[in-house]
Amino acid sequence: MCRELEISKATFYNWKSRYGGMEASDVKRLKELEEENARLKKMFAELSMNHDILKEVITKKVGAPATKTVNSGNCPRSRFECRRSL
């Protein structure tokens, strides 16, 4: 049988230990679940990466000092040049 399928004996016995005793419908359902699991893992990885990126952006924005334009009469520069950190 291995020669007909052109597979090694090791592959045959691995498949037999994994799928032995299962019916065709069980094997089909197992394949579907494995595909769904792979899809969910990929989605989780993408969402996790997006979360980390957003977290980094928020940290950088919160950590930067805010500035406010001050229009005091005694400032020699224009009101757009006079800035004071909050």
PDB file of C-alpha atoms in Angstrom:
ATOM      1  CA  MET A   1       0.000   0.000   0.000  1.00  0.00           C
ATOM      2  CA  CYS A   2       2.844   2.406   0.810  1.00  0.00           C
ATOM      3  CA  ARG A   3       4.386   1.854  -2.632  1.00  0.00           C
ATOM      4  CA  GLU A   4       1.074   2.514  -4.356  1.00  0.00           C
ATOM      5  CA  LEU A   5       0.583   5.783  -2.463  1.00  0.00           C
ATOM      6  CA  GLU A   6       4.296   6.628  -2.761  1.00  0.00           C
ATOM      7  CA  ILE A   7       4.671   7.351   0.945  1.00  0.00           C
ATOM      8  CA  SER A   8       7.129   6.022   3.484  1.00  0.00           C
ATOM      9  CA  LYS A   9       6.230   3.465   6.112  1.00  0.00           C
ATOM     10  CA  ALA A  10       6.878   6.050   8.815  1.00  0.00           C
ATOM     11  CA  THR A  11       4.312   8.381   7.252  1.00  0.00           C
ATOM     12  CA  PHE A  12       1.819   5.545   7.015  1.00  0.00           C
ATOM     13  CA  TYR A  13       2.198   4.637  10.679  1.00  0.00           C
ATOM     14  CA  ASN A  14       2.033   8.280  11.758  1.00  0.00           C
ATOM     15  CA  TRP A  15      -1.231   8.685   9.864  1.00  0.00           C
ATOM     16  CA  LYS A  16      -2.506   5.399  11.252  1.00  0.00           C
ATOM     17  CA  SER A  17      -1.793   6.448  14.839  1.00  0.00           C
ATOM     18  CA  ARG A  18      -3.393   9.833  14.262  1.00  0.00           C
ATOM     19  CA  TYR A  19      -6.448   8.851  12.240  1.00  0.00           C
ATOM     20  CA  GLY A  20      -6.806   5.170  13.114  1.00  0.00           C
ATOM     21  CA  GLY A  21     -10.310   4.282  14.288  1.00  0.00           C
ATOM     22  CA  MET A  22     -11.820   7.476  12.892  1.00  0.00           C
ATOM     23  CA  GLU A  23     -14.510   7.556  10.277  1.00  0.00           C
ATOM     24  CA  ALA A  24     -14.281   9.747   7.189  1.00  0.00           C
ATOM     25  CA  SER A  25     -16.689  12.304   8.658  1.00  0.00           C
ATOM     26  CA  ASP A  26     -14.552  12.538  11.809  1.00  0.00           C
ATOM     27  CA  VAL A  27     -11.417  13.140   9.757  1.00  0.00           C
ATOM     28  CA  LYS A  28     -13.206  15.802   7.710  1.00  0.00           C
ATOM     29  CA  ARG A  29     -14.408  17.572  10.863  1.00  0.00           C
ATOM     30  CA  LEU A  30     -10.899  17.398  12.363  1.00  0.00           C
ATOM     31  CA  LYS A  31      -9.457  19.071   9.243  1.00  0.00           C
ATOM     32  CA  GLU A  32     -12.115  21.806   9.418  1.00  0.00           C
ATOM     33  CA  LEU A  33     -11.330  22.460  13.079  1.00  0.00           C
ATOM     34  CA  GLU A  34      -7.597  22.615  12.364  1.00  0.00           C
ATOM     35  CA  GLU A  35      -8.208  25.163   9.575  1.00  0.00           C
ATOM     36  CA  GLU A  36     -10.458  27.252  11.831  1.00  0.00           C
ATOM     37  CA  ASN A  37      -7.886  27.116  14.613  1.00  0.00           C
ATOM     38  CA  ALA A  38      -5.157  28.328  12.236  1.00  0.00           C
ATOM     39  CA  ARG A  39      -7.407  31.176  11.067  1.00  0.00           C
ATOM     40  CA  LEU A  40      -8.178  32.221  14.650  1.00  0.00           C
ATOM     41  CA  LYS A  41      -4.500  32.110  15.615  1.00  0.00           C
ATOM     42  CA  LYS A  42      -3.697  34.385  12.668  1.00  0.00           C
ATOM     43  CA  MET A  43      -6.472  36.806  13.678  1.00  0.00           C
ATOM     44  CA  PHE A  44      -5.212  36.862  17.263  1.00  0.00           C
ATOM     45  CA  ALA A  45      -1.660  37.573  16.124  1.00  0.00           C
ATOM     46  CA  GLU A  46      -2.816  40.481  13.946  1.00  0.00           C
ATOM     47  CA  LEU A  47      -5.004  41.956  16.686  1.00  0.00           C
ATOM     48  CA  SER A  48      -2.235  41.555  19.238  1.00  0.00           C
ATOM     49  CA  MET A  49       0.196  43.362  16.951  1.00  0.00           C
ATOM     50  CA  ASN A  50      -2.314  46.181  16.346  1.00  0.00           C
ATOM     51  CA  HIS A  51      -2.883  46.474  20.092  1.00  0.00           C
ATOM     52  CA  ASP A  52       0.845  46.773  20.752  1.00  0.00           C
ATOM     53  CA  ILE A  53       1.218  49.430  18.049  1.00  0.00           C
ATOM     54  CA  LEU A  54      -1.695  51.473  19.407  1.00  0.00           C
ATOM     55  CA  LYS A  55      -0.382  51.136  22.931  1.00  0.00           C
ATOM     56  CA  GLU A  56       3.004  52.460  21.810  1.00  0.00           C
ATOM     57  CA  VAL A  57       1.413  55.414  19.997  1.00  0.00           C
ATOM     58  CA  ILE A  58      -0.698  56.330  23.020  1.00  0.00           C
ATOM     59  CA  THR A  59       2.320  56.088  25.314  1.00  0.00           C
ATOM     60  CA  LYS A  60       4.320  58.399  23.069  1.00  0.00           C
ATOM     61  CA  LYS A  61       1.470  60.932  22.825  1.00  0.00           C
ATOM     62  CA  VAL A  62       0.801  60.950  26.572  1.00  0.00           C
ATOM     63  CA  GLY A  63       4.500  61.221  27.389  1.00  0.00           C
ATOM     64  CA  ALA A  64       5.027  64.305  25.159  1.00  0.00           C
ATOM     65  CA  PRO A  65       4.649  67.656  26.956  1.00  0.00           C
ATOM     66  CA  ALA A  66       1.634  69.681  25.893  1.00  0.00           C
ATOM     67  CA  THR A  67       2.157  73.284  24.796  1.00  0.00           C
ATOM     68  CA  LYS A  68      -0.210  76.207  24.944  1.00  0.00           C
ATOM     69  CA  THR A  69      -0.090  79.495  23.067  1.00  0.00           C
ATOM     70  CA  VAL A  70       0.153  82.489  25.389  1.00  0.00           C
ATOM     71  CA  ASN A  71      -0.743  86.000  24.285  1.00  0.00           C
ATOM     72  CA  SER A  72       0.778  88.216  26.918  1.00  0.00           C
ATOM     73  CA  GLY A  73       1.174  91.911  26.232  1.00  0.00           C
ATOM     74  CA  ASN A  74       4.810  91.968  27.331  1.00  0.00           C
ATOM     75  CA  CYS A  75       5.990  89.228  24.920  1.00  0.00           C
ATOM     76  CA  PRO A  76       8.303  90.729  22.247  1.00  0.00           C
ATOM     77  CA  ARG A  77       7.433  87.964  19.749  1.00  0.00           C
ATOM     78  CA  SER A  78       4.140  87.306  17.983  1.00  0.00           C
ATOM     79  CA  ARG A  79       1.445  85.371  19.842  1.00  0.00           C
ATOM     80  CA  PHE A  80       2.179  82.239  17.778  1.00  0.00           C
ATOM     81  CA  GLU A  81       5.830  82.177  18.840  1.00  0.00           C
ATOM     82  CA  CYS A  82       5.206  82.554  22.575  1.00  0.00           C
ATOM     83  CA  ARG A  83       4.589  79.097  23.996  1.00  0.00           C
ATOM     84  CA  ARG A  84       4.622  77.842  27.525  1.00  0.00           C
ATOM     85  CA  SER A  85       4.600  74.224  28.663  1.00  0.00           C
ATOM     86  CA  LEU A  86       1.594  73.238  30.741  1.00  0.00           C
TER      87      LEU A  86
END
